[in-house]
Amino acid sequence: MQAVVIEAPTVVRMSDLPEPRPAIAEVVVDVSLTGVCGTDLHMLDGDFATARFPIVPGHEVTGTVVATGAEVTSPQPGDRVVVDPGVPCLTCLLCRRGRPNLCEHRNAVGITLNGGAADRVVVPARNCHVLPDSVTFSAAVLAEPLACVLHAFEMVPRTAGRRVLIYGAGTIGLLAVQVARHLGAYTVDAVDLDTQRLSVAEKLGADEVFAPDSLSRQDDWDLVVDASGAPAAIADGLARLQRGGTFLQLGVAPGDAVVPLSPYQVFARELSIIGSMTTRHTFPGALRMLENDMIDAESIVEKPVPLSDYAKAVDMVRERDSLKVVVSPGV
Ligand SMILES: [Zn+2]
Ligand SMILES: [Zn+2]
């Protein structure tokens, strides 16, 4: 089968790999759509510490089950699924504390295990969530980023009635705008360099949108969400919190990035700084929101790029003039 292989940072090629076979508790998924995101770029550029090489990337995977291991009862061949990429050990202290996303021995499909930028992928059966009939693959490819956003908002004490400011109006930021609305935020505002993205944010429910230089120092927000990973945006956002405010770090910044922080301000204004890493039991909720049309997927997911054109998909993510870039072996 054909697969994209990142041999080492910056070295990518299409390879002919052996057909995957399921072990006893695994299934093989015939890939329909796989999302490409900023995390894949960090891996490609060699600044994502947990990645292993060589690796088939792709952690936002949808498709149809075509083979199951001997002990698998669900999902069944023919089931349409989305894959939760997290493969925790389930025995370390953090797993036993109910925080499998922080597992000390964590593996992840598309990061340390071969992922979905391929014709087919083998994954643990328990990582598959069967899609409701009404959820298309094109919507389901948002389940992983949406599950990340739902986990992030679960980490925050509350959203209802608060003034929310979101940095970055890419896929994660645009999902965060919609989730904050559903959670009863008083206002939801967005910041991005790109006016096109800001107009999508407005369409999806943002009250006010800002270019970074149009924010004034007098503005303050109760909850600032970084969905950009950009150190300059994070530093700016930390300085815009209202007293008692919460800063939520959802975007993936470069591993060696640092930002200035005033400990006095954290003290005197009782600021909270919260991190959120991937997902924690939030796939079922993400699928329910997609099933109930609570999330506008159509405005976010781009037309699929052929898998064989993975380099083009990467360029589209890098150039930032597309929203959710997806590849498909079937186009
Ligand atoms: Zn991703
Ligand atoms: Zn663990």
mmCIF file of N, CA and C in Angstrom, residues 131-246:
data_model
loop_
_atom_site.group_PDB
_atom_site.id
_atom_site.type_symbol
_atom_site.label_atom_id
_atom_site.label_comp_id
_atom_site.label_asym_id
_atom_site.label_seq_id
_atom_site.Cartn_x
_atom_site.Cartn_y
_atom_site.Cartn_z
ATOM 1 N N LEU A 131 -18.961 6.060 13.583
ATOM 2 C CA LEU A 131 -19.623 7.319 13.220
ATOM 3 C C LEU A 131 -21.134 7.133 13.148
ATOM 4 N N PRO A 132 -21.886 8.076 13.737
ATOM 5 C CA PRO A 132 -23.331 8.087 13.477
ATOM 6 C C PRO A 132 -23.556 8.227 11.968
ATOM 7 N N ASP A 133 -24.654 7.614 11.452
ATOM 8 C CA ASP A 133 -24.892 7.595 10.003
ATOM 9 C C ASP A 133 -24.860 8.985 9.376
ATOM 10 N N SER A 134 -25.364 9.988 10.124
ATOM 11 C CA SER A 134 -25.493 11.321 9.514
ATOM 12 C C SER A 134 -24.167 12.090 9.488
ATOM 13 N N VAL A 135 -23.139 11.575 10.152
ATOM 14 C CA VAL A 135 -21.860 12.298 10.182
ATOM 15 C C VAL A 135 -20.986 11.849 9.007
ATOM 16 N N THR A 136 -20.752 12.753 8.076
ATOM 17 C CA THR A 136 -19.930 12.429 6.905
ATOM 18 C C THR A 136 -18.455 12.326 7.322
ATOM 19 N N PHE A 137 -17.653 11.675 6.480
ATOM 20 C CA PHE A 137 -16.212 11.641 6.749
ATOM 21 C C PHE A 137 -15.657 13.064 6.814
ATOM 22 N N SER A 138 -16.192 13.933 5.967
ATOM 23 C CA SER A 138 -15.693 15.298 5.904
ATOM 24 C C SER A 138 -15.936 16.059 7.218
ATOM 25 N N ALA A 139 -17.035 15.740 7.912
ATOM 26 C CA ALA A 139 -17.257 16.338 9.236
ATOM 27 C C ALA A 139 -16.453 15.585 10.292
ATOM 28 N N ALA A 140 -16.400 14.246 10.150
ATOM 29 C CA ALA A 140 -15.741 13.410 11.166
ATOM 30 C C ALA A 140 -14.243 13.698 11.269
ATOM 31 N N VAL A 141 -13.650 14.218 10.191
ATOM 32 C CA VAL A 141 -12.216 14.495 10.231
ATOM 33 C C VAL A 141 -11.926 15.630 11.231
ATOM 34 N N LEU A 142 -12.987 16.344 11.638
ATOM 35 C CA LEU A 142 -12.828 17.379 12.677
ATOM 36 C C LEU A 142 -12.974 16.825 14.090
ATOM 37 N N ALA A 143 -13.303 15.542 14.223
ATOM 38 C CA ALA A 143 -13.562 15.002 15.569
ATOM 39 C C ALA A 143 -12.328 15.115 16.474
ATOM 40 N N GLU A 144 -11.139 14.859 15.927
ATOM 41 C CA GLU A 144 -9.934 14.918 16.772
ATOM 42 C C GLU A 144 -9.647 16.348 17.230
ATOM 43 N N PRO A 145 -9.559 17.323 16.292
ATOM 44 C CA PRO A 145 -9.360 18.692 16.791
ATOM 45 C C PRO A 145 -10.497 19.178 17.698
ATOM 46 N N LEU A 146 -11.738 18.783 17.404
ATOM 47 C CA LEU A 146 -12.854 19.198 18.262
ATOM 48 C C LEU A 146 -12.730 18.560 19.644
ATOM 49 N N ALA A 147 -12.304 17.287 19.690
ATOM 50 C CA ALA A 147 -12.107 16.630 20.988
ATOM 51 C C ALA A 147 -11.013 17.344 21.785
ATOM 52 N N CYS A 148 -9.988 17.866 21.103
ATOM 53 C CA CYS A 148 -8.939 18.658 21.778
ATOM 54 C C CYS A 148 -9.549 19.929 22.379
ATOM 55 N N VAL A 149 -10.412 20.585 21.616
ATOM 56 C CA VAL A 149 -11.020 21.837 22.076
ATOM 57 C C VAL A 149 -11.963 21.555 23.262
ATOM 58 N N LEU A 150 -12.712 20.462 23.186
ATOM 59 C CA LEU A 150 -13.627 20.130 24.298
ATOM 60 C C LEU A 150 -12.827 19.840 25.569
ATOM 61 N N HIS A 151 -11.731 19.106 25.434
ATOM 62 C CA HIS A 151 -10.884 18.855 26.608
ATOM 63 C C HIS A 151 -10.360 20.172 27.170
ATOM 64 N N ALA A 152 -9.943 21.072 26.286
ATOM 65 C CA ALA A 152 -9.393 22.361 26.731
ATOM 66 C C ALA A 152 -10.429 23.125 27.565
ATOM 67 N N PHE A 153 -11.656 23.184 27.078
ATOM 68 C CA PHE A 153 -12.675 23.931 27.824
ATOM 69 C C PHE A 153 -13.087 23.203 29.104
ATOM 70 N N GLU A 154 -12.843 21.882 29.161
ATOM 71 C CA GLU A 154 -13.084 21.172 30.425
ATOM 72 C C GLU A 154 -12.027 21.515 31.469
ATOM 73 N N MET A 155 -10.860 21.974 31.016
ATOM 74 C CA MET A 155 -9.782 22.336 31.942
ATOM 75 C C MET A 155 -10.013 23.705 32.588
ATOM 76 N N VAL A 156 -10.911 24.502 31.986
ATOM 77 C CA VAL A 156 -11.169 25.869 32.450
ATOM 78 C C VAL A 156 -12.287 25.827 33.490
ATOM 79 N N PRO A 157 -12.172 26.605 34.587
ATOM 80 C CA PRO A 157 -13.217 26.536 35.611
ATOM 81 C C PRO A 157 -14.622 26.776 35.058
ATOM 82 N N ARG A 158 -14.792 27.817 34.260
ATOM 83 C CA ARG A 158 -16.097 28.022 33.627
ATOM 84 C C ARG A 158 -15.935 28.967 32.445
ATOM 85 N N THR A 159 -16.904 28.906 31.544
ATOM 86 C CA THR A 159 -16.905 29.770 30.364
ATOM 87 C C THR A 159 -18.151 30.648 30.344
ATOM 88 N N ALA A 160 -19.253 30.140 30.903
ATOM 89 C CA ALA A 160 -20.524 30.869 30.853
ATOM 90 C C ALA A 160 -20.372 32.267 31.436
ATOM 91 N N GLY A 161 -20.886 33.259 30.726
ATOM 92 C CA GLY A 161 -20.889 34.633 31.214
ATOM 93 C C GLY A 161 -19.565 35.349 31.112
ATOM 94 N N ARG A 162 -18.531 34.675 30.627
ATOM 95 C CA ARG A 162 -17.213 35.315 30.576
ATOM 96 C C ARG A 162 -16.948 35.929 29.204
ATOM 97 N N ARG A 163 -16.032 36.891 29.201
ATOM 98 C CA ARG A 163 -15.590 37.500 27.941
ATOM 99 C C ARG A 163 -14.353 36.735 27.467
ATOM 100 N N VAL A 164 -14.494 36.117 26.298
ATOM 101 C CA VAL A 164 -13.471 35.197 25.804
ATOM 102 C C VAL A 164 -12.752 35.819 24.609
ATOM 103 N N LEU A 165 -11.431 35.721 24.610
ATOM 104 C CA LEU A 165 -10.617 36.180 23.478
ATOM 105 C C LEU A 165 -9.780 35.009 22.983
ATOM 106 N N ILE A 166 -9.871 34.719 21.691
ATOM 107 C CA ILE A 166 -9.180 33.564 21.115
ATOM 108 C C ILE A 166 -8.137 34.043 20.114
ATOM 109 N N TYR A 167 -6.876 33.661 20.357
ATOM 110 C CA TYR A 167 -5.791 33.984 19.417
ATOM 111 C C TYR A 167 -5.646 32.841 18.424
ATOM 112 N N GLY A 168 -5.758 33.175 17.130
ATOM 113 C CA GLY A 168 -5.592 32.157 16.082
ATOM 114 C C GLY A 168 -6.955 31.697 15.599
ATOM 115 N N ALA A 169 -7.283 31.988 14.346
ATOM 116 C CA ALA A 169 -8.562 31.573 13.778
ATOM 117 C C ALA A 169 -8.344 30.530 12.687
ATOM 118 N N GLY A 170 -7.460 29.564 12.987
ATOM 119 C CA GLY A 170 -7.338 28.363 12.150
ATOM 120 C C GLY A 170 -8.375 27.350 12.626
ATOM 121 N N THR A 171 -8.168 26.093 12.293
ATOM 122 C CA THR A 171 -9.156 25.057 12.642
ATOM 123 C C THR A 171 -9.462 25.054 14.135
ATOM 124 N N ILE A 172 -8.421 25.022 14.976
ATOM 125 C CA ILE A 172 -8.641 24.928 16.425
ATOM 126 C C ILE A 172 -9.339 26.188 16.935
ATOM 127 N N GLY A 173 -8.887 27.352 16.508
ATOM 128 C CA GLY A 173 -9.493 28.601 16.960
ATOM 129 C C GLY A 173 -10.953 28.710 16.525
ATOM 130 N N LEU A 174 -11.251 28.297 15.297
ATOM 131 C CA LEU A 174 -12.629 28.389 14.794
ATOM 132 C C LEU A 174 -13.540 27.396 15.516
ATOM 133 N N LEU A 175 -12.990 26.242 15.885
ATOM 134 C CA LEU A 175 -13.783 25.303 16.703
ATOM 135 C C LEU A 175 -13.985 25.884 18.098
ATOM 136 N N ALA A 176 -12.932 26.531 18.628
ATOM 137 C CA ALA A 176 -13.032 27.125 19.973
ATOM 138 C C ALA A 176 -14.081 28.231 20.004
ATOM 139 N N VAL A 177 -14.172 29.026 18.935
ATOM 140 C CA VAL A 177 -15.213 30.069 18.863
ATOM 141 C C VAL A 177 -16.592 29.422 19.026
ATOM 142 N N GLN A 178 -16.818 28.328 18.297
ATOM 143 C CA GLN A 178 -18.142 27.691 18.316
ATOM 144 C C GLN A 178 -18.417 27.036 19.672
ATOM 145 N N VAL A 179 -17.400 26.370 20.247
ATOM 146 C CA VAL A 179 -17.594 25.710 21.539
ATOM 147 C C VAL A 179 -17.840 26.750 22.639
ATOM 148 N N ALA A 180 -17.088 27.855 22.614
ATOM 149 C CA ALA A 180 -17.278 28.911 23.632
ATOM 150 C C ALA A 180 -18.704 29.464 23.564
ATOM 151 N N ARG A 181 -19.215 29.619 22.349
ATOM 152 C CA ARG A 181 -20.602 30.075 22.167
ATOM 153 C C ARG A 181 -21.576 29.093 22.822
ATOM 154 N N HIS A 182 -21.378 27.787 22.509
ATOM 155 C CA HIS A 182 -22.278 26.769 23.068
ATOM 156 C C HIS A 182 -22.210 26.742 24.589
ATOM 157 N N LEU A 183 -21.039 27.096 25.149
ATOM 158 C CA LEU A 183 -20.867 27.050 26.607
ATOM 159 C C LEU A 183 -21.387 28.317 27.283
ATOM 160 N N GLY A 184 -21.930 29.229 26.511
ATOM 161 C CA GLY A 184 -22.574 30.401 27.113
ATOM 162 C C GLY A 184 -21.664 31.572 27.401
ATOM 163 N N ALA A 185 -20.554 31.675 26.656
ATOM 164 C CA ALA A 185 -19.693 32.850 26.829
ATOM 165 C C ALA A 185 -20.507 34.128 26.610
ATOM 166 N N TYR A 186 -20.170 35.174 27.374
ATOM 167 C CA TYR A 186 -20.867 36.460 27.217
ATOM 168 C C TYR A 186 -20.500 37.075 25.875
ATOM 169 N N THR A 187 -19.193 37.166 25.611
ATOM 170 C CA THR A 187 -18.720 37.566 24.285
ATOM 171 C C THR A 187 -17.583 36.640 23.875
ATOM 172 N N VAL A 188 -17.441 36.439 22.563
ATOM 173 C CA VAL A 188 -16.327 35.666 22.018
ATOM 174 C C VAL A 188 -15.679 36.523 20.936
ATOM 175 N N ASP A 189 -14.415 36.860 21.136
ATOM 176 C CA ASP A 189 -13.680 37.673 20.173
ATOM 177 C C ASP A 189 -12.494 36.863 19.652
ATOM 178 N N ALA A 190 -12.012 37.224 18.465
ATOM 179 C CA ALA A 190 -10.920 36.454 17.870
ATOM 180 C C ALA A 190 -9.859 37.396 17.300
ATOM 181 N N VAL A 191 -8.614 36.932 17.344
ATOM 182 C CA VAL A 191 -7.472 37.681 16.794
ATOM 183 C C VAL A 191 -6.752 36.805 15.778
ATOM 184 N N ASP A 192 -6.431 37.349 14.629
ATOM 185 C CA ASP A 192 -5.609 36.621 13.663
ATOM 186 C C ASP A 192 -4.964 37.646 12.741
ATOM 187 N N LEU A 193 -3.873 37.225 12.092
ATOM 188 C CA LEU A 193 -3.210 38.093 11.117
ATOM 189 C C LEU A 193 -3.987 38.144 9.809
ATOM 190 N N ASP A 194 -4.815 37.120 9.591
ATOM 191 C CA ASP A 194 -5.431 36.910 8.287
ATOM 192 C C ASP A 194 -6.892 37.358 8.306
ATOM 193 N N THR A 195 -7.236 38.324 7.455
ATOM 194 C CA THR A 195 -8.605 38.869 7.474
ATOM 195 C C THR A 195 -9.626 37.843 6.978
ATOM 196 N N GLN A 196 -9.208 36.970 6.048
ATOM 197 C CA GLN A 196 -10.106 35.906 5.561
ATOM 198 C C GLN A 196 -10.537 35.004 6.713
ATOM 199 N N ARG A 197 -9.564 34.601 7.525
ATOM 200 C CA ARG A 197 -9.876 33.736 8.668
ATOM 201 C C ARG A 197 -10.792 34.451 9.660
ATOM 202 N N LEU A 198 -10.539 35.754 9.827
ATOM 203 C CA LEU A 198 -11.372 36.513 10.764
ATOM 204 C C LEU A 198 -12.812 36.602 10.267
ATOM 205 N N SER A 199 -12.988 36.659 8.949
ATOM 206 C CA SER A 199 -14.372 36.732 8.459
ATOM 207 C C SER A 199 -15.079 35.392 8.668
ATOM 208 N N VAL A 200 -14.333 34.280 8.579
ATOM 209 C CA VAL A 200 -14.944 32.975 8.902
ATOM 210 C C VAL A 200 -15.296 32.936 10.398
ATOM 211 N N ALA A 201 -14.406 33.459 11.244
ATOM 212 C CA ALA A 201 -14.679 33.486 12.690
ATOM 213 C C ALA A 201 -15.968 34.249 12.986
ATOM 214 N N GLU A 202 -16.165 35.358 12.288
ATOM 215 C CA GLU A 202 -17.406 36.132 12.475
ATOM 216 C C GLU A 202 -18.624 35.326 12.049
ATOM 217 N N LYS A 203 -18.482 34.651 10.914
ATOM 218 C CA LYS A 203 -19.589 33.832 10.405
ATOM 219 C C LYS A 203 -19.931 32.717 11.403
ATOM 220 N N LEU A 204 -18.919 32.200 12.092
ATOM 221 C CA LEU A 204 -19.140 31.087 13.020
ATOM 222 C C LEU A 204 -19.492 31.553 14.433
ATOM 223 N N GLY A 205 -19.668 32.862 14.614
ATOM 224 C CA GLY A 205 -20.207 33.313 15.903
ATOM 225 C C GLY A 205 -19.348 34.272 16.697
ATOM 226 N N ALA A 206 -18.185 34.678 16.171
ATOM 227 C CA ALA A 206 -17.377 35.650 16.920
ATOM 228 C C ALA A 206 -18.081 37.015 16.905
ATOM 229 N N ASP A 207 -18.032 37.718 18.052
ATOM 230 C CA ASP A 207 -18.643 39.048 18.134
ATOM 231 C C ASP A 207 -17.762 40.082 17.460
ATOM 232 N N GLU A 208 -16.511 40.146 17.928
ATOM 233 C CA GLU A 208 -15.573 41.118 17.357
ATOM 234 C C GLU A 208 -14.309 40.381 16.942
ATOM 235 N N VAL A 209 -13.717 40.830 15.836
ATOM 236 C CA VAL A 209 -12.464 40.227 15.392
ATOM 237 C C VAL A 209 -11.416 41.328 15.237
ATOM 238 N N PHE A 210 -10.178 40.940 15.496
ATOM 239 C CA PHE A 210 -9.102 41.933 15.537
ATOM 240 C C PHE A 210 -7.865 41.454 14.800
ATOM 241 N N ALA A 211 -7.229 42.361 14.052
ATOM 242 C CA ALA A 211 -5.844 42.146 13.662
ATOM 243 C C ALA A 211 -5.012 42.399 14.918
ATOM 244 N N PRO A 212 -3.840 41.722 15.064
ATOM 245 C CA PRO A 212 -3.084 41.859 16.313
ATOM 246 C C PRO A 212 -2.803 43.315 16.701
ATOM 247 N N ASP A 213 -2.528 44.177 15.717
ATOM 248 C CA ASP A 213 -2.165 45.557 16.068
ATOM 249 C C ASP A 213 -3.382 46.446 16.323
ATOM 250 N N SER A 214 -4.596 45.880 16.194
ATOM 251 C CA SER A 214 -5.773 46.725 16.430
ATOM 252 C C SER A 214 -6.327 46.562 17.835
ATOM 253 N N LEU A 215 -5.718 45.687 18.641
ATOM 254 C CA LEU A 215 -6.125 45.573 20.042
ATOM 255 C C LEU A 215 -5.496 46.733 20.807
ATOM 256 N N SER A 216 -6.261 47.307 21.730
ATOM 257 C CA SER A 216 -5.646 48.384 22.513
ATOM 258 C C SER A 216 -5.389 47.890 23.937
ATOM 259 N N ARG A 217 -4.449 48.490 24.609
ATOM 260 C CA ARG A 217 -4.020 48.036 25.938
ATOM 261 C C ARG A 217 -5.138 48.091 26.985
ATOM 262 N N GLN A 218 -6.176 48.883 26.705
ATOM 263 C CA GLN A 218 -7.256 48.993 27.695
ATOM 264 C C GLN A 218 -8.169 47.762 27.685
ATOM 265 N N ASP A 219 -8.118 46.991 26.583
ATOM 266 C CA ASP A 219 -9.029 45.850 26.504
ATOM 267 C C ASP A 219 -8.637 44.799 27.522
ATOM 268 N N ASP A 220 -9.624 44.155 28.133
ATOM 269 C CA ASP A 220 -9.281 43.022 28.983
ATOM 270 C C ASP A 220 -10.362 41.959 28.915
ATOM 271 N N TRP A 221 -9.933 40.723 29.079
ATOM 272 C CA TRP A 221 -10.828 39.576 28.915
ATOM 273 C C TRP A 221 -10.703 38.642 30.122
ATOM 274 N N ASP A 222 -11.798 37.889 30.396
ATOM 275 C CA ASP A 222 -11.806 36.948 31.525
ATOM 276 C C ASP A 222 -11.101 35.640 31.181
ATOM 277 N N LEU A 223 -11.217 35.276 29.897
ATOM 278 C CA LEU A 223 -10.610 34.020 29.459
ATOM 279 C C LEU A 223 -9.931 34.269 28.117
ATOM 280 N N VAL A 224 -8.621 34.091 28.101
ATOM 281 C CA VAL A 224 -7.860 34.226 26.858
ATOM 282 C C VAL A 224 -7.387 32.840 26.453
ATOM 283 N N VAL A 225 -7.683 32.461 25.198
ATOM 284 C CA VAL A 225 -7.324 31.136 24.696
ATOM 285 C C VAL A 225 -6.277 31.314 23.610
ATOM 286 N N ASP A 226 -5.110 30.676 23.772
ATOM 287 C CA ASP A 226 -4.168 30.682 22.657
ATOM 288 C C ASP A 226 -4.394 29.449 21.802
ATOM 289 N N ALA A 227 -4.812 29.660 20.553
ATOM 290 C CA ALA A 227 -4.954 28.568 19.591
ATOM 291 C C ALA A 227 -4.003 28.818 18.426
ATOM 292 N N SER A 228 -2.940 29.571 18.684
ATOM 293 C CA SER A 228 -2.000 29.910 17.606
ATOM 294 C C SER A 228 -0.641 29.247 17.796
ATOM 295 N N GLY A 229 -0.233 29.057 19.042
ATOM 296 C CA GLY A 229 1.104 28.532 19.299
ATOM 297 C C GLY A 229 2.200 29.545 19.029
ATOM 298 N N ALA A 230 1.826 30.766 18.688
ATOM 299 C CA ALA A 230 2.822 31.796 18.348
ATOM 300 C C ALA A 230 3.263 32.533 19.613
ATOM 301 N N PRO A 231 4.564 32.498 19.941
ATOM 302 C CA PRO A 231 5.018 33.131 21.182
ATOM 303 C C PRO A 231 4.586 34.592 21.320
ATOM 304 N N ALA A 232 4.602 35.364 20.228
ATOM 305 C CA ALA A 232 4.219 36.781 20.322
ATOM 306 C C ALA A 232 2.750 36.907 20.708
ATOM 307 N N ALA A 233 1.911 36.028 20.156
ATOM 308 C CA ALA A 233 0.479 36.058 20.479
ATOM 309 C C ALA A 233 0.267 35.669 21.944
ATOM 310 N N ILE A 234 1.003 34.675 22.410
ATOM 311 C CA ILE A 234 0.852 34.200 23.784
ATOM 312 C C ILE A 234 1.256 35.307 24.772
ATOM 313 N N ALA A 235 2.373 35.976 24.495
ATOM 314 C CA ALA A 235 2.821 37.070 25.357
ATOM 315 C C ALA A 235 1.784 38.187 25.380
ATOM 316 N N ASP A 236 1.228 38.496 24.220
ATOM 317 C CA ASP A 236 0.215 39.545 24.123
ATOM 318 C C ASP A 236 -1.031 39.140 24.916
ATOM 319 N N GLY A 237 -1.447 37.885 24.755
ATOM 320 C CA GLY A 237 -2.662 37.400 25.418
ATOM 321 C C GLY A 237 -2.545 37.411 26.933
ATOM 322 N N LEU A 238 -1.359 37.035 27.440
ATOM 323 C CA LEU A 238 -1.150 37.024 28.893
ATOM 324 C C LEU A 238 -1.335 38.417 29.487
ATOM 325 N N ALA A 239 -1.025 39.430 28.680
ATOM 326 C CA ALA A 239 -1.103 40.811 29.170
ATOM 327 C C ALA A 239 -2.522 41.385 29.063
ATOM 328 N N ARG A 240 -3.441 40.643 28.506
ATOM 329 C CA ARG A 240 -4.797 41.176 28.295
ATOM 330 C C ARG A 240 -5.828 40.555 29.217
ATOM 331 N N LEU A 241 -5.371 39.849 30.241
ATOM 332 C CA LEU A 241 -6.328 39.214 31.153
ATOM 333 C C LEU A 241 -6.887 40.219 32.146
ATOM 334 N N GLN A 242 -8.179 40.141 32.372
ATOM 335 C CA GLN A 242 -8.832 40.850 33.459
ATOM 336 C C GLN A 242 -8.328 40.277 34.789
ATOM 337 N N ARG A 243 -8.450 41.024 35.866
ATOM 338 C CA ARG A 243 -8.135 40.480 37.198
ATOM 339 C C ARG A 243 -8.910 39.179 37.401
ATOM 340 N N GLY A 244 -8.244 38.170 37.957
ATOM 341 C CA GLY A 244 -8.906 36.883 38.171
ATOM 342 C C GLY A 244 -9.081 36.070 36.901
ATOM 343 N N GLY A 245 -8.446 36.527 35.821
ATOM 344 C CA GLY A 245 -8.649 35.890 34.525
ATOM 345 C C GLY A 245 -7.872 34.590 34.355
ATOM 346 N N THR A 246 -8.252 33.856 33.305
ATOM 347 C CA THR A 246 -7.653 32.554 33.015
ATOM 348 C C THR A 246 -7.051 32.573 31.620
#
